[in-house]
Amino acid sequence: MDRRATGSAGGTAKVPGGPRRWREAAEEALYGPEGFFVRHAPAAHFRTSVHASPLFAGAVAELLRRVDEVLGRPGELALIDYGAGRGELLTGVLAALPALPGDLAARVRPHAVERAPRPDGLDPAVAWSADPPRGAVGLLFANEWLDDVPLDVAETGGDGVPRYVLVDADGTEHPGEPVSGEDARWLARWWPLPPEPGARAEIGRSRDAAWARAVSCLERGLAVAVDYAHTRAARPPLGTLTGYRDGREVRPVPDGRCDLTAHAALDACAAAAEHAGAGGTGPGLPLSQREALRALGVSGARPPLALASSDPAAYVRLLGRAGEAAELTDPAGLGAFTWLLQPRGIPLPPPWGVHGEAGDRPSG
């Protein structure tokens, strides 16, 4: 996330003390009755691609159009925003749809999946619930959701054994019991820890399950997850768990006053979704946000200079658009996000797939 300050977190939330495993502590701190995401609008603390430019929502609208084509233009087309925040992405996509050809805008059924209360003033056409609809046909989009799904943290102890990291409400950490069971098997497959003391890993099993569950709400369609991510070939040796408050990176403290986030092991998430019936990602996928948005028509190319003389207003407008596109696709910023695309019961939409090719797998 591009977390730039726009507000204040206010007072301390009443979050029980520890020590507890990070997953339990973060669950309470983020989503409990006094949790960060329940008490605060995310946009008050960090700026995502949705907040950076309406071009992002326009690109999602274009992706929805392509999914609609692959689906054969059904009478009702679901647009599910998973981890919807305050509904900003759905609002932007709905605003962009009328400019697209055909009757797509009339057939779209927007649905926000979010544990926070429905915000005032949201378009009444948007359904709002903590759980996803079942049997949906359309596009599921999860923008910077998986990085906020709580998970446990492991650290190699002085004895060379990976142990759960326990944390107090003030952020003080303690070594716990050795990692065992399904968590140990997950580490061995997806994030093997070296024997050197201090090496850390974030056990993504909870995220695998969350993503597989999300994708399973589709009967047919495309599921997209967008997040900072890593793969088994290049895991960060010390992990990525951190906190954000008022647009600034802070020490991760599970007290309800900051966001707690860690990059996603999207390769593990993808495998879990495939096991649950989703299609494969196809060649060349996942891909960077820079690549994805360019494929959806977002370009940072500047308008021709001659336009400044013939139509100054249009030149200024297009120049501003190019600047916004450049921010969204900057490989050192928002463009570094990873896009995971997984179809269910359909091929991948163009340009990533065609009928009968990459990603084509029946649902079930």
mmCIF file of C-alpha atoms in Angstrom:
data_model
loop_
_atom_site.group_PDB
_atom_site.id
_atom_site.type_symbol
_atom_site.label_atom_id
_atom_site.label_comp_id
_atom_site.label_asym_id
_atom_site.label_seq_id
_atom_site.Cartn_x
_atom_site.Cartn_y
_atom_site.Cartn_z
ATOM 1 C CA MET A 1 0.000 0.000 0.000
ATOM 2 C CA ASP A 2 1.044 3.562 -0.571
ATOM 3 C CA ARG A 3 0.295 4.656 2.979
ATOM 4 C CA ARG A 4 0.399 8.451 3.088
ATOM 5 C CA ALA A 5 -1.087 10.343 6.005
ATOM 6 C CA THR A 6 -4.557 11.816 5.734
ATOM 7 C CA GLY A 7 -5.920 11.354 9.247
ATOM 8 C CA SER A 8 -5.331 10.319 12.844
ATOM 9 C CA ALA A 9 -5.802 7.034 14.649
ATOM 10 C CA GLY A 10 -7.068 8.603 17.856
ATOM 11 C CA GLY A 11 -6.937 6.844 21.216
ATOM 12 C CA THR A 12 -5.841 3.407 22.244
ATOM 13 C CA ALA A 13 -8.186 0.538 21.508
ATOM 14 C CA LYS A 14 -9.067 -1.898 24.263
ATOM 15 C CA VAL A 15 -7.294 -5.011 23.047
ATOM 16 C CA PRO A 16 -6.496 -7.879 25.442
ATOM 17 C CA GLY A 17 -2.864 -8.384 26.378
ATOM 18 C CA GLY A 18 -0.680 -11.371 25.594
ATOM 19 C CA PRO A 19 1.496 -13.104 25.021
ATOM 20 C CA ARG A 20 -0.358 -14.711 22.139
ATOM 21 C CA ARG A 21 0.523 -15.926 18.687
ATOM 22 C CA TRP A 22 0.558 -13.149 16.122
ATOM 23 C CA ARG A 23 -2.470 -14.498 14.257
ATOM 24 C CA GLU A 24 -4.750 -14.344 17.290
ATOM 25 C CA ALA A 25 -3.382 -10.982 18.420
ATOM 26 C CA ALA A 26 -3.735 -9.418 14.957
ATOM 27 C CA GLU A 27 -7.252 -10.786 14.489
ATOM 28 C CA GLU A 28 -8.397 -8.987 17.635
ATOM 29 C CA ALA A 29 -6.387 -5.840 16.910
ATOM 30 C CA LEU A 30 -7.664 -5.473 13.342
ATOM 31 C CA TYR A 31 -11.163 -6.933 13.355
ATOM 32 C CA GLY A 32 -12.303 -7.165 16.980
ATOM 33 C CA PRO A 33 -14.985 -4.842 18.441
ATOM 34 C CA GLU A 34 -12.328 -2.162 19.025
ATOM 35 C CA GLY A 35 -10.222 -3.200 16.035
ATOM 36 C CA PHE A 36 -8.400 -0.914 13.647
ATOM 37 C CA PHE A 37 -10.542 -1.641 10.595
ATOM 38 C CA VAL A 38 -13.771 -1.407 12.583
ATOM 39 C CA ARG A 39 -12.914 1.958 14.158
ATOM 40 C CA HIS A 40 -11.122 3.642 11.249
ATOM 41 C CA ALA A 41 -11.630 4.124 7.521
ATOM 42 C CA PRO A 42 -8.571 2.610 5.790
ATOM 43 C CA ALA A 43 -8.259 5.614 3.468
ATOM 44 C CA ALA A 44 -7.554 7.769 6.524
ATOM 45 C CA HIS A 45 -4.269 5.910 7.011
ATOM 46 C CA PHE A 46 -3.020 4.671 3.663
ATOM 47 C CA ARG A 47 -3.491 5.448 0.014
ATOM 48 C CA THR A 48 -4.068 2.515 -2.307
ATOM 49 C CA SER A 49 -4.271 2.439 -6.092
ATOM 50 C CA VAL A 50 -8.011 3.051 -5.793
ATOM 51 C CA HIS A 51 -7.364 6.360 -4.040
ATOM 52 C CA ALA A 52 -4.491 7.341 -6.355
ATOM 53 C CA SER A 53 -6.547 7.660 -9.543
ATOM 54 C CA PRO A 54 -9.929 6.779 -11.075
ATOM 55 C CA LEU A 55 -7.911 5.109 -13.835
ATOM 56 C CA PHE A 56 -7.528 2.103 -11.555
ATOM 57 C CA ALA A 57 -11.281 1.620 -11.221
ATOM 58 C CA GLY A 58 -11.556 2.189 -14.963
ATOM 59 C CA ALA A 59 -9.093 -0.646 -15.563
ATOM 60 C CA VAL A 60 -11.120 -2.951 -13.309
ATOM 61 C CA ALA A 61 -14.225 -1.973 -15.291
ATOM 62 C CA GLU A 62 -12.420 -2.932 -18.502
ATOM 63 C CA LEU A 63 -11.377 -6.249 -16.963
ATOM 64 C CA LEU A 64 -14.999 -6.835 -15.972
ATOM 65 C CA ARG A 65 -16.032 -6.186 -19.583
ATOM 66 C CA ARG A 66 -13.562 -8.790 -20.827
ATOM 67 C CA VAL A 67 -14.743 -11.330 -18.256
ATOM 68 C CA ASP A 68 -18.315 -10.600 -19.344
ATOM 69 C CA GLU A 69 -17.381 -11.401 -22.944
ATOM 70 C CA VAL A 70 -15.804 -14.723 -21.968
ATOM 71 C CA LEU A 71 -18.883 -15.589 -19.904
ATOM 72 C CA GLY A 72 -21.165 -14.887 -22.864
ATOM 73 C CA ARG A 73 -22.799 -11.761 -21.402
ATOM 74 C CA PRO A 74 -25.003 -13.332 -18.708
ATOM 75 C CA GLY A 75 -28.214 -11.614 -17.624
ATOM 76 C CA GLU A 76 -26.648 -10.783 -14.257
ATOM 77 C CA LEU A 77 -22.926 -10.247 -13.780
ATOM 78 C CA ALA A 78 -21.454 -10.242 -10.280
ATOM 79 C CA LEU A 79 -18.753 -7.768 -9.292
ATOM 80 C CA ILE A 80 -17.462 -8.780 -5.863
ATOM 81 C CA ASP A 81 -15.040 -6.492 -4.035
ATOM 82 C CA TYR A 82 -13.404 -8.634 -1.355
ATOM 83 C CA GLY A 83 -12.127 -6.524 1.525
ATOM 84 C CA ALA A 84 -14.051 -3.531 0.224
ATOM 85 C CA GLY A 85 -12.977 -0.957 2.805
ATOM 86 C CA ARG A 86 -15.552 1.788 2.425
ATOM 87 C CA GLY A 87 -16.637 0.752 -1.065
ATOM 88 C CA GLU A 88 -14.340 3.104 -2.972
ATOM 89 C CA LEU A 89 -13.439 0.603 -5.704
ATOM 90 C CA LEU A 90 -17.033 -0.407 -6.398
ATOM 91 C CA THR A 91 -18.062 3.242 -6.486
ATOM 92 C CA GLY A 92 -15.336 3.964 -9.029
ATOM 93 C CA VAL A 93 -16.146 0.971 -11.221
ATOM 94 C CA LEU A 94 -19.858 1.799 -11.261
ATOM 95 C CA ALA A 95 -18.979 5.333 -12.337
ATOM 96 C CA ALA A 96 -16.803 3.998 -15.178
ATOM 97 C CA LEU A 97 -19.234 1.405 -16.572
ATOM 98 C CA PRO A 98 -21.603 3.748 -18.465
ATOM 99 C CA ALA A 99 -18.729 4.748 -20.754
ATOM 100 C CA LEU A 100 -18.277 1.143 -21.898
ATOM 101 C CA PRO A 101 -20.247 -0.197 -24.876
ATOM 102 C CA GLY A 102 -23.367 -2.290 -24.492
ATOM 103 C CA ASP A 103 -25.653 -2.832 -21.521
ATOM 104 C CA LEU A 104 -22.985 -3.975 -19.062
ATOM 105 C CA ALA A 105 -23.832 -1.278 -16.510
ATOM 106 C CA ALA A 106 -27.435 -2.495 -16.331
ATOM 107 C CA ARG A 107 -26.455 -6.136 -15.770
ATOM 108 C CA VAL A 108 -23.775 -5.680 -13.093
ATOM 109 C CA ARG A 109 -24.614 -6.708 -9.539
ATOM 110 C CA PRO A 110 -22.022 -5.129 -7.193
ATOM 111 C CA HIS A 111 -21.328 -6.817 -3.861
ATOM 112 C CA ALA A 112 -18.966 -5.592 -1.137
ATOM 113 C CA VAL A 113 -17.510 -8.202 1.210
ATOM 114 C CA GLU A 114 -16.326 -6.374 4.324
ATOM 115 C CA ARG A 115 -16.399 -6.935 8.081
ATOM 116 C CA ALA A 116 -16.735 -3.235 8.893
ATOM 117 C CA PRO A 117 -20.219 -1.648 8.907
ATOM 118 C CA ARG A 118 -21.724 -0.385 5.672
ATOM 119 C CA PRO A 119 -20.707 3.255 5.166
ATOM 120 C CA ASP A 120 -23.265 6.024 4.895
ATOM 121 C CA GLY A 121 -23.985 7.310 1.411
ATOM 122 C CA LEU A 122 -22.955 4.181 -0.488
ATOM 123 C CA ASP A 123 -24.903 3.491 -3.683
ATOM 124 C CA PRO A 124 -27.942 1.416 -2.627
ATOM 125 C CA ALA A 125 -27.287 -0.889 -5.580
ATOM 126 C CA VAL A 126 -24.223 -2.224 -3.730
ATOM 127 C CA ALA A 127 -24.958 -5.276 -1.583
ATOM 128 C CA TRP A 128 -22.912 -5.303 1.644
ATOM 129 C CA SER A 129 -22.115 -8.321 3.809
ATOM 130 C CA ALA A 130 -19.355 -9.949 5.822
ATOM 131 C CA ASP A 131 -19.668 -13.127 3.755
ATOM 132 C CA PRO A 132 -19.501 -13.488 -0.027
ATOM 133 C CA PRO A 133 -22.469 -14.479 -2.170
ATOM 134 C CA ARG A 134 -22.526 -18.081 -3.304
ATOM 135 C CA GLY A 135 -22.733 -19.341 -6.867
ATOM 136 C CA ALA A 136 -21.735 -15.990 -8.340
ATOM 137 C CA VAL A 137 -20.947 -15.528 -12.023
ATOM 138 C CA GLY A 138 -18.559 -12.688 -12.750
ATOM 139 C CA LEU A 139 -15.443 -11.026 -11.337
ATOM 140 C CA LEU A 140 -14.087 -11.221 -7.800
ATOM 141 C CA PHE A 141 -11.478 -8.555 -7.051
ATOM 142 C CA ALA A 142 -9.439 -8.456 -3.829
ATOM 143 C CA ASN A 143 -7.288 -5.329 -3.760
ATOM 144 C CA GLU A 144 -4.803 -5.338 -0.875
ATOM 145 C CA TRP A 145 -6.929 -7.716 1.164
ATOM 146 C CA LEU A 146 -4.717 -10.755 1.661
ATOM 147 C CA ASP A 147 -1.917 -8.721 3.247
ATOM 148 C CA ASP A 148 -4.314 -7.919 6.107
ATOM 149 C CA VAL A 149 -5.458 -11.498 6.729
ATOM 150 C CA PRO A 150 -3.850 -12.323 10.117
ATOM 151 C CA LEU A 151 -1.207 -15.022 10.203
ATOM 152 C CA ASP A 152 1.262 -16.601 12.582
ATOM 153 C CA VAL A 153 4.954 -15.766 12.568
ATOM 154 C CA ALA A 154 7.780 -18.259 13.033
ATOM 155 C CA GLU A 155 11.394 -17.580 13.983
ATOM 156 C CA THR A 156 14.364 -19.922 14.181
ATOM 157 C CA GLY A 157 15.490 -20.158 17.796
ATOM 158 C CA GLY A 158 18.954 -20.547 19.230
ATOM 159 C CA ASP A 159 18.489 -24.316 19.010
ATOM 160 C CA GLY A 160 17.900 -24.111 15.252
ATOM 161 C CA VAL A 161 14.210 -24.995 15.615
ATOM 162 C CA PRO A 162 11.445 -22.814 14.078
ATOM 163 C CA ARG A 163 9.216 -21.564 16.883
ATOM 164 C CA TYR A 164 5.991 -19.578 16.960
ATOM 165 C CA VAL A 165 6.523 -15.933 17.827
ATOM 166 C CA LEU A 166 4.329 -14.739 20.697
ATOM 167 C CA VAL A 167 3.506 -11.067 21.140
ATOM 168 C CA ASP A 168 2.211 -8.862 23.958
ATOM 169 C CA ALA A 169 -0.294 -6.052 23.385
ATOM 170 C CA ASP A 170 2.623 -3.587 23.510
ATOM 171 C CA GLY A 171 4.447 -5.390 20.677
ATOM 172 C CA THR A 172 7.040 -7.174 22.817
ATOM 173 C CA GLU A 173 7.815 -10.574 21.283
ATOM 174 C CA HIS A 174 8.699 -13.886 22.949
ATOM 175 C CA PRO A 175 9.683 -17.306 21.588
ATOM 176 C CA GLY A 176 6.887 -19.867 21.772
ATOM 177 C CA GLU A 177 6.506 -23.575 21.157
ATOM 178 C CA PRO A 178 8.083 -25.247 18.118
ATOM 179 C CA VAL A 179 6.012 -24.921 14.948
ATOM 180 C CA SER A 180 4.099 -28.162 14.465
ATOM 181 C CA GLY A 181 1.414 -29.945 12.480
ATOM 182 C CA GLU A 182 -0.029 -28.308 9.367
ATOM 183 C CA ASP A 183 1.952 -25.140 10.025
ATOM 184 C CA ALA A 184 5.228 -27.075 10.009
ATOM 185 C CA ARG A 185 4.243 -28.794 6.781
ATOM 186 C CA TRP A 186 3.356 -25.430 5.233
ATOM 187 C CA LEU A 187 6.759 -24.010 6.176
ATOM 188 C CA ALA A 188 8.557 -27.026 4.749
ATOM 189 C CA ARG A 189 6.766 -26.664 1.422
ATOM 190 C CA TRP A 190 6.493 -22.910 1.002
ATOM 191 C CA TRP A 191 8.951 -21.118 3.296
ATOM 192 C CA PRO A 192 11.705 -23.391 4.636
ATOM 193 C CA LEU A 193 13.588 -21.649 7.438
ATOM 194 C CA PRO A 194 17.365 -21.991 7.697
ATOM 195 C CA PRO A 195 18.848 -23.170 11.019
ATOM 196 C CA GLU A 196 20.486 -19.808 11.725
ATOM 197 C CA PRO A 197 18.863 -18.071 14.733
ATOM 198 C CA GLY A 198 16.702 -15.057 13.903
ATOM 199 C CA ALA A 199 15.439 -16.177 10.481
ATOM 200 C CA ARG A 200 11.714 -15.430 10.248
ATOM 201 C CA ALA A 201 8.766 -16.559 8.177
ATOM 202 C CA GLU A 202 5.096 -15.675 8.039
ATOM 203 C CA ILE A 203 2.979 -18.821 7.979
ATOM 204 C CA GLY A 204 0.512 -18.158 5.182
ATOM 205 C CA ARG A 205 -1.805 -21.106 5.764
ATOM 206 C CA SER A 206 -4.612 -18.822 6.972
ATOM 207 C CA ARG A 207 -4.322 -16.788 3.781
ATOM 208 C CA ASP A 208 -4.326 -19.878 1.590
ATOM 209 C CA ALA A 209 -7.595 -20.921 3.209
ATOM 210 C CA ALA A 210 -9.051 -17.414 2.937
ATOM 211 C CA TRP A 211 -8.220 -17.122 -0.758
ATOM 212 C CA ALA A 212 -9.498 -20.609 -1.581
ATOM 213 C CA ARG A 213 -12.738 -19.795 0.247
ATOM 214 C CA ALA A 214 -13.082 -16.497 -1.617
ATOM 215 C CA VAL A 215 -12.526 -18.059 -5.034
ATOM 216 C CA SER A 216 -15.009 -20.814 -4.219
ATOM 217 C CA CYS A 217 -17.849 -18.277 -4.085
ATOM 218 C CA LEU A 218 -17.618 -18.110 -7.880
ATOM 219 C CA GLU A 219 -19.559 -20.638 -9.902
ATOM 220 C CA ARG A 220 -17.885 -19.257 -13.015
ATOM 221 C CA GLY A 221 -15.688 -16.246 -13.467
ATOM 222 C CA LEU A 222 -12.333 -14.729 -12.635
ATOM 223 C CA ALA A 223 -10.771 -14.104 -9.225
ATOM 224 C CA VAL A 224 -8.040 -11.465 -8.912
ATOM 225 C CA ALA A 225 -5.849 -10.736 -5.894
ATOM 226 C CA VAL A 226 -3.612 -7.657 -5.895
ATOM 227 C CA ASP A 227 -0.937 -7.311 -3.229
ATOM 228 C CA TYR A 228 2.719 -6.886 -2.487
ATOM 229 C CA ALA A 229 3.907 -10.460 -2.759
ATOM 230 C CA HIS A 230 6.808 -12.889 -2.877
ATOM 231 C CA THR A 231 7.402 -16.443 -4.056
ATOM 232 C CA ARG A 232 9.295 -19.433 -2.708
ATOM 233 C CA ALA A 233 12.274 -18.567 -4.883
ATOM 234 C CA ALA A 234 12.791 -15.231 -3.113
ATOM 235 C CA ARG A 235 11.245 -15.118 0.355
ATOM 236 C CA PRO A 236 12.391 -12.199 2.548
ATOM 237 C CA PRO A 237 14.769 -13.666 5.182
ATOM 238 C CA LEU A 238 13.351 -11.591 8.041
ATOM 239 C CA GLY A 239 9.715 -11.557 6.938
ATOM 240 C CA THR A 240 7.655 -8.466 6.139
ATOM 241 C CA LEU A 241 5.328 -7.942 9.109
ATOM 242 C CA THR A 242 4.993 -4.237 9.875
ATOM 243 C CA GLY A 243 2.538 -1.597 11.024
ATOM 244 C CA TYR A 244 1.101 1.553 9.432
ATOM 245 C CA ARG A 245 -0.568 4.510 11.076
ATOM 246 C CA ASP A 246 -1.361 7.959 9.663
ATOM 247 C CA GLY A 247 0.451 7.092 6.449
ATOM 248 C CA ARG A 248 3.706 6.122 8.149
ATOM 249 C CA GLU A 249 5.367 2.802 8.763
ATOM 250 C CA VAL A 250 5.465 2.032 12.479
ATOM 251 C CA ARG A 251 6.491 -0.834 14.728
ATOM 252 C CA PRO A 252 3.845 -3.577 14.531
ATOM 253 C CA VAL A 253 1.904 -3.410 17.789
ATOM 254 C CA PRO A 254 -1.382 -5.356 18.116
ATOM 255 C CA ASP A 255 -3.215 -2.687 20.128
ATOM 256 C CA GLY A 256 -5.838 -1.675 17.548
ATOM 257 C CA ARG A 257 -4.166 1.639 16.746
ATOM 258 C CA CYS A 258 -2.357 0.651 13.538
ATOM 259 C CA ASP A 259 -2.728 -1.551 10.504
ATOM 260 C CA LEU A 260 -0.820 -4.826 10.726
ATOM 261 C CA THR A 261 0.260 -6.092 7.343
ATOM 262 C CA ALA A 262 2.628 -8.580 5.737
ATOM 263 C CA HIS A 263 3.294 -9.333 2.083
ATOM 264 C CA ALA A 264 1.430 -12.306 0.630
ATOM 265 C CA ALA A 265 2.881 -15.641 -0.471
ATOM 266 C CA LEU A 266 0.696 -15.619 -3.573
ATOM 267 C CA ASP A 267 2.194 -18.808 -5.003
ATOM 268 C CA ALA A 268 0.895 -20.706 -1.984
ATOM 269 C CA CYS A 269 -2.485 -18.957 -2.224
ATOM 270 C CA ALA A 270 -2.759 -19.876 -5.900
ATOM 271 C CA ALA A 271 -2.030 -23.538 -5.185
ATOM 272 C CA ALA A 272 -4.694 -23.609 -2.466
ATOM 273 C CA ALA A 273 -7.283 -22.128 -4.823
ATOM 274 C CA GLU A 274 -6.384 -24.650 -7.524
ATOM 275 C CA HIS A 275 -6.887 -27.436 -4.999
ATOM 276 C CA ALA A 276 -10.345 -25.950 -4.323
ATOM 277 C CA GLY A 277 -11.283 -26.038 -8.014
ATOM 278 C CA ALA A 278 -9.894 -22.848 -9.529
ATOM 279 C CA GLY A 279 -7.936 -22.847 -12.745
ATOM 280 C CA GLY A 280 -4.215 -22.351 -13.053
ATOM 281 C CA THR A 281 -2.710 -18.929 -13.501
ATOM 282 C CA GLY A 282 -1.407 -19.623 -16.995
ATOM 283 C CA PRO A 283 1.971 -18.761 -18.556
ATOM 284 C CA GLY A 284 3.441 -15.404 -17.597
ATOM 285 C CA LEU A 285 1.236 -15.086 -14.513
ATOM 286 C CA PRO A 286 1.153 -13.747 -11.841
ATOM 287 C CA LEU A 287 2.292 -10.402 -13.216
ATOM 288 C CA SER A 288 3.119 -6.948 -11.950
ATOM 289 C CA GLN A 289 0.523 -4.206 -11.680
ATOM 290 C CA ARG A 290 2.517 -2.300 -14.267
ATOM 291 C CA GLU A 291 2.033 -5.151 -16.745
ATOM 292 C CA ALA A 292 -1.605 -5.743 -15.799
ATOM 293 C CA LEU A 293 -2.717 -2.127 -16.105
ATOM 294 C CA ARG A 294 -0.907 -1.642 -19.395
ATOM 295 C CA ALA A 295 -2.725 -4.701 -20.750
ATOM 296 C CA LEU A 296 -5.986 -3.066 -19.650
ATOM 297 C CA GLY A 297 -5.255 0.190 -21.457
ATOM 298 C CA VAL A 298 -3.626 2.314 -18.737
ATOM 299 C CA SER A 299 -0.635 4.107 -20.232
ATOM 300 C CA GLY A 300 1.632 6.801 -18.862
ATOM 301 C CA ALA A 301 2.448 8.075 -22.355
ATOM 302 C CA ARG A 302 2.345 11.862 -22.582
ATOM 303 C CA PRO A 303 0.010 13.500 -25.123
ATOM 304 C CA PRO A 304 1.608 14.963 -28.273
ATOM 305 C CA LEU A 305 3.048 18.413 -27.670
ATOM 306 C CA ALA A 306 1.214 19.759 -30.721
ATOM 307 C CA LEU A 307 -2.051 19.288 -28.829
ATOM 308 C CA ALA A 308 -0.971 22.005 -26.409
ATOM 309 C CA SER A 309 -1.413 24.534 -29.207
ATOM 310 C CA SER A 310 -4.477 23.109 -30.937
ATOM 311 C CA ASP A 311 -6.448 22.192 -27.791
ATOM 312 C CA PRO A 312 -4.756 23.401 -24.579
ATOM 313 C CA ALA A 313 -7.549 22.162 -22.305
ATOM 314 C CA ALA A 314 -7.398 18.646 -23.749
ATOM 315 C CA TYR A 315 -3.611 18.668 -23.476
ATOM 316 C CA VAL A 316 -3.725 19.576 -19.783
ATOM 317 C CA ARG A 317 -6.387 16.938 -19.135
ATOM 318 C CA LEU A 318 -4.449 14.196 -20.915
ATOM 319 C CA LEU A 319 -1.216 15.264 -19.266
ATOM 320 C CA GLY A 320 -2.838 14.864 -15.858
ATOM 321 C CA ARG A 321 -4.150 11.460 -16.882
ATOM 322 C CA ALA A 322 -0.661 10.415 -17.988
ATOM 323 C CA GLY A 323 0.726 11.481 -14.625
ATOM 324 C CA GLU A 324 -1.854 9.406 -12.771
ATOM 325 C CA ALA A 325 -1.142 6.411 -15.006
ATOM 326 C CA ALA A 326 2.578 6.803 -14.394
ATOM 327 C CA GLU A 327 1.987 6.676 -10.629
ATOM 328 C CA LEU A 328 -0.160 3.552 -10.895
ATOM 329 C CA THR A 329 2.438 1.764 -13.035
ATOM 330 C CA ASP A 330 5.635 3.035 -11.388
ATOM 331 C CA PRO A 331 7.794 -0.093 -10.898
ATOM 332 C CA ALA A 332 9.283 1.478 -7.766
ATOM 333 C CA GLY A 333 5.825 2.184 -6.296
ATOM 334 C CA LEU A 334 2.286 1.027 -6.989
ATOM 335 C CA GLY A 335 3.377 -0.695 -10.195
ATOM 336 C CA ALA A 336 5.292 -3.224 -8.093
ATOM 337 C CA PHE A 337 2.124 -4.855 -6.784
ATOM 338 C CA THR A 338 1.542 -8.411 -7.963
ATOM 339 C CA TRP A 339 -1.691 -9.424 -9.717
ATOM 340 C CA LEU A 340 -2.820 -13.028 -9.297
ATOM 341 C CA LEU A 341 -5.505 -14.024 -11.813
ATOM 342 C CA GLN A 342 -7.315 -17.346 -11.375
ATOM 343 C CA PRO A 343 -10.328 -18.394 -13.457
ATOM 344 C CA ARG A 344 -13.027 -20.772 -12.334
ATOM 345 C CA GLY A 345 -14.948 -22.623 -15.001
ATOM 346 C CA ILE A 346 -13.807 -20.290 -17.799
ATOM 347 C CA PRO A 347 -10.603 -19.517 -19.693
ATOM 348 C CA LEU A 348 -8.578 -16.495 -18.728
ATOM 349 C CA PRO A 349 -9.793 -13.356 -20.518
ATOM 350 C CA PRO A 350 -7.600 -11.733 -23.168
ATOM 351 C CA PRO A 351 -4.773 -10.966 -23.422
ATOM 352 C CA TRP A 352 -3.850 -13.705 -20.933
ATOM 353 C CA GLY A 353 -5.928 -16.502 -22.412
ATOM 354 C CA VAL A 354 -8.453 -17.439 -25.082
ATOM 355 C CA HIS A 355 -11.258 -19.959 -25.195
ATOM 356 C CA GLY A 356 -10.020 -23.470 -24.548
ATOM 357 C CA GLU A 357 -6.526 -22.408 -23.510
ATOM 358 C CA ALA A 358 -4.780 -21.189 -20.358
ATOM 359 C CA GLY A 359 -6.818 -21.472 -17.204
ATOM 360 C CA ASP A 360 -9.758 -23.384 -18.693
ATOM 361 C CA ARG A 361 -11.037 -25.720 -16.013
ATOM 362 C CA PRO A 362 -14.575 -26.723 -15.135
ATOM 363 C CA SER A 363 -15.924 -25.585 -11.793
ATOM 364 C CA GLY A 364 -16.669 -28.002 -9.014
#
